[in-house]
């Protein structure tokens, strides 16, 4: 059976490459190749830059309210095509339909809607300085680049294009080579909504295409989502042309469960924060610190619910709530961490093995895994695994657990469960993390800025402040008096 071949999306349409080079994309739940994609060769790359220049000239000259109207049309189309887009995300990522149907497209659309609303609300300042005055203009940067990870492909494309386009920039987006189709569908939707040609281009390929974006002297800014190590390479490369950078990177986030917490709620948070999207979420609370007095109760409920309530299988089946990992390689990596956990002395409470569900026997499934008796120095407690592997640790003292929770070079997220309102805020204010939850975990509405402390990131996505990352301030001094010159 022949599979479709998708081309790069440049200047409002598909563009054939000249090298003829393609790559295959597999469905992680079946191991089948589902389509091929053309690599963005130098011909496509040059076309992307040229069309983005032209697109930027048209788009940045439009009144912000006009840009807003067009983006809102795209939002309506995204919502109208929710099921079609959600299915693409399920086939590309291996995540359950149950999630994609109500989260992936909707949270992407929400962010574009939010920034479309803010576009006409951006104002400059004016201030008198004696009889003279100055005013400021918020101007777009020019051509920006977005580079995405594979866990929320369409959502990431929306989270980057929403603020970039609302502020009047053109964006060249490179999705992960594992999940390239969602961004193409978004490009089609933008075009249908009336976004001018060249304003949103999609280039396809692996690291080399990403490297080209980070080097290109025509690109003013890179917004990157991915691993810490790759993020460092991107920053180093972007330094060559002093591009602005925004980095959304990895995490190893702590969740603190105090003795007065609602334990069932805390277990729900721990399971969501480790097993949703089969554990492939950057903010996951993979280090769960539980107060000694409620530890047994916590792990008893956690074990029962993990073993009884998780349904792995064909991700398109609406009753399945646990999908396949993105690739065979990643599956092996996660299994390697599980072996390390066992060899370093952690106790396997549940899981710890590959799964072969009857409805998806060739998929890259790893059982939801919980380790107890974990210590702070174990590899599984220190390194991001990006799979369904939870480490549970015990604590007795508040100050000590705060110190342990912060003892990492990462700082993406943190959470606390307690009914003591003073403790909740006192503890969370001391967490060295950019995204924090009290008696909750994982929610990330468009209005809330998200991003990392320490090596988990630079800058923020979502929330009002993100528009500042896609604009530059021009100050204009207006002389109302004669110039006093000594010359
Ligand atoms: P990677 O860092 O491997 O890849 C991210 C993107 O960068 C991909 O499109 C990749 O291309 C591209 N890339 C790879 N090398 C380079 C390079 N040298 N220069 C430019 N681009 C490059 O991350 P993953 O895709 O494996 O995603 C998982 C990671 O993403 C986890 O660490 C996770 O925590 C993090 N993440 C962070 C989020 C956040 O908001 N903080 C959200 C989601 C994920 P290709 O894959 O095609 O080779």
mmCIF file of C-alpha atoms and ligand atoms in Angstrom, residues 23 146-152 155-156 159-160 174-179 204-214 222 224-231 233-234 237 247-251 280-283 326 330 384 386 412 435 450-452 456-457 461, ligand 1:
data_model
loop_
_atom_site.group_PDB
_atom_site.id
_atom_site.type_symbol
_atom_site.label_atom_id
_atom_site.label_comp_id
_atom_site.label_asym_id
_atom_site.label_seq_id
_atom_site.Cartn_x
_atom_site.Cartn_y
_atom_site.Cartn_z
ATOM 1 C CA UNK A 23 11.583 10.641 5.814
ATOM 2 C CA UNK A 146 9.536 27.947 16.177
ATOM 3 C CA UNK A 147 11.026 24.507 16.862
ATOM 4 C CA UNK A 148 8.739 21.954 18.475
ATOM 5 C CA UNK A 149 8.893 18.716 20.471
ATOM 6 C CA UNK A 150 6.811 15.618 19.675
ATOM 7 C CA UNK A 151 4.583 15.272 22.729
ATOM 8 C CA UNK A 152 2.000 17.987 21.915
ATOM 9 C CA UNK A 155 -0.549 22.495 20.642
ATOM 10 C CA UNK A 156 3.109 23.588 20.533
ATOM 11 C CA UNK A 159 1.368 28.164 21.380
ATOM 12 C CA UNK A 160 4.200 29.570 19.271
ATOM 13 C CA UNK A 174 9.768 23.157 12.364
ATOM 14 C CA UNK A 175 7.818 20.363 14.033
ATOM 15 C CA UNK A 176 9.589 17.304 15.381
ATOM 16 C CA UNK A 177 10.466 14.791 12.702
ATOM 17 C CA UNK A 178 8.395 12.244 14.660
ATOM 18 C CA UNK A 179 5.159 14.276 14.483
ATOM 19 C CA UNK A 204 10.291 19.661 7.804
ATOM 20 C CA UNK A 205 13.286 17.607 8.845
ATOM 21 C CA UNK A 206 15.475 16.653 11.770
ATOM 22 C CA UNK A 207 18.216 18.487 13.687
ATOM 23 C CA UNK A 208 19.919 19.912 10.562
ATOM 24 C CA UNK A 209 16.796 21.849 9.628
ATOM 25 C CA UNK A 210 16.538 23.123 13.214
ATOM 26 C CA UNK A 211 20.211 24.139 13.081
ATOM 27 C CA UNK A 212 19.644 26.050 9.874
ATOM 28 C CA UNK A 213 16.860 28.029 11.580
ATOM 29 C CA UNK A 214 19.051 28.853 14.573
ATOM 30 C CA UNK A 222 13.904 31.334 18.060
ATOM 31 C CA UNK A 224 12.282 26.326 21.170
ATOM 32 C CA UNK A 225 10.544 23.472 22.982
ATOM 33 C CA UNK A 226 12.604 20.381 23.679
ATOM 34 C CA UNK A 227 15.341 18.839 25.791
ATOM 35 C CA UNK A 228 17.741 20.841 27.952
ATOM 36 C CA UNK A 229 20.768 19.596 25.995
ATOM 37 C CA UNK A 230 19.271 20.601 22.650
ATOM 38 C CA UNK A 231 18.187 23.926 24.143
ATOM 39 C CA UNK A 233 22.883 23.988 21.465
ATOM 40 C CA UNK A 234 20.117 26.233 20.152
ATOM 41 C CA UNK A 237 23.922 28.686 17.787
ATOM 42 C CA UNK A 247 13.342 28.082 25.737
ATOM 43 C CA UNK A 248 10.714 25.650 27.041
ATOM 44 C CA UNK A 249 12.808 22.742 28.279
ATOM 45 C CA UNK A 250 12.664 19.645 30.431
ATOM 46 C CA UNK A 251 11.873 19.139 34.092
ATOM 47 C CA UNK A 280 5.539 12.310 28.108
ATOM 48 C CA UNK A 281 4.817 15.725 29.632
ATOM 49 C CA UNK A 282 7.518 18.244 30.531
ATOM 50 C CA UNK A 283 5.875 19.445 33.783
ATOM 51 C CA UNK A 326 6.704 7.941 20.748
ATOM 52 C CA UNK A 330 12.386 6.157 23.405
ATOM 53 C CA UNK A 384 14.161 13.374 33.289
ATOM 54 C CA UNK A 386 9.865 11.423 29.908
ATOM 55 C CA UNK A 412 10.070 23.747 35.474
ATOM 56 C CA UNK A 435 4.921 26.694 37.122
ATOM 57 C CA UNK A 450 4.418 29.079 31.796
ATOM 58 C CA UNK A 451 8.163 28.515 31.701
ATOM 59 C CA UNK A 452 11.115 27.279 33.649
ATOM 60 C CA UNK A 456 14.331 24.434 32.474
ATOM 61 C CA UNK A 457 13.952 27.476 30.295
ATOM 62 C CA UNK A 461 4.804 31.127 26.890
HETATM 63 P P1 LIG B 1 14.547 17.428 21.379
HETATM 64 O O1 LIG B 1 15.330 18.453 22.100
HETATM 65 O O2 LIG B 1 15.189 16.162 20.984
HETATM 66 O O3 LIG B 1 13.942 18.029 20.032
HETATM 67 C C1 LIG B 1 13.145 19.195 20.018
HETATM 68 C C2 LIG B 1 13.160 19.788 18.617
HETATM 69 O O4 LIG B 1 14.464 20.280 18.308
HETATM 70 C C3 LIG B 1 12.828 18.786 17.520
HETATM 71 O O5 LIG B 1 12.072 19.450 16.531
HETATM 72 C C4 LIG B 1 14.201 18.390 17.022
HETATM 73 O O6 LIG B 1 14.192 17.875 15.724
HETATM 74 C C5 LIG B 1 14.922 19.732 17.087
HETATM 75 N N1 LIG B 1 16.370 19.669 17.167
HETATM 76 C C6 LIG B 1 17.164 18.629 17.514
HETATM 77 N N2 LIG B 1 18.461 19.016 17.516
HETATM 78 C C7 LIG B 1 18.485 20.328 17.163
HETATM 79 C C8 LIG B 1 19.530 21.299 16.997
HETATM 80 N N3 LIG B 1 20.808 20.999 17.202
HETATM 81 N N4 LIG B 1 19.200 22.559 16.628
HETATM 82 C C9 LIG B 1 17.902 22.896 16.447
HETATM 83 N N5 LIG B 1 16.868 22.018 16.583
HETATM 84 C C10 LIG B 1 17.161 20.750 16.940
HETATM 85 O O7 LIG B 1 13.251 17.168 22.298
HETATM 86 P P2 LIG B 1 12.132 16.052 22.098
HETATM 87 O O8 LIG B 1 11.459 16.281 20.795
HETATM 88 O O9 LIG B 1 12.743 14.727 22.387
HETATM 89 O O10 LIG B 1 11.071 16.422 23.225
HETATM 90 C C11 LIG B 1 11.153 15.977 24.549
HETATM 91 C C12 LIG B 1 11.728 17.075 25.431
HETATM 92 O O11 LIG B 1 10.982 18.262 25.289
HETATM 93 C C13 LIG B 1 11.687 16.738 26.901
HETATM 94 O O12 LIG B 1 12.903 17.089 27.502
HETATM 95 C C14 LIG B 1 10.570 17.610 27.427
HETATM 96 O O13 LIG B 1 10.697 17.914 28.785
HETATM 97 C C15 LIG B 1 10.690 18.816 26.562
HETATM 98 N N6 LIG B 1 9.435 19.565 26.507
HETATM 99 C C16 LIG B 1 9.345 20.761 27.168
HETATM 100 C C17 LIG B 1 8.151 21.453 27.196
HETATM 101 C C18 LIG B 1 8.022 22.773 27.899
HETATM 102 O O14 LIG B 1 7.090 23.502 27.604
HETATM 103 N N7 LIG B 1 8.892 23.121 28.836
HETATM 104 C C19 LIG B 1 6.950 20.925 26.532
HETATM 105 C C20 LIG B 1 7.174 19.693 25.848
HETATM 106 C C21 LIG B 1 8.379 19.036 25.855
HETATM 107 P P3 LIG B 1 13.899 16.303 15.484
HETATM 108 O O15 LIG B 1 13.171 15.765 16.645
HETATM 109 O O16 LIG B 1 13.065 16.311 14.258
HETATM 110 O O17 LIG B 1 15.224 15.670 15.332
#
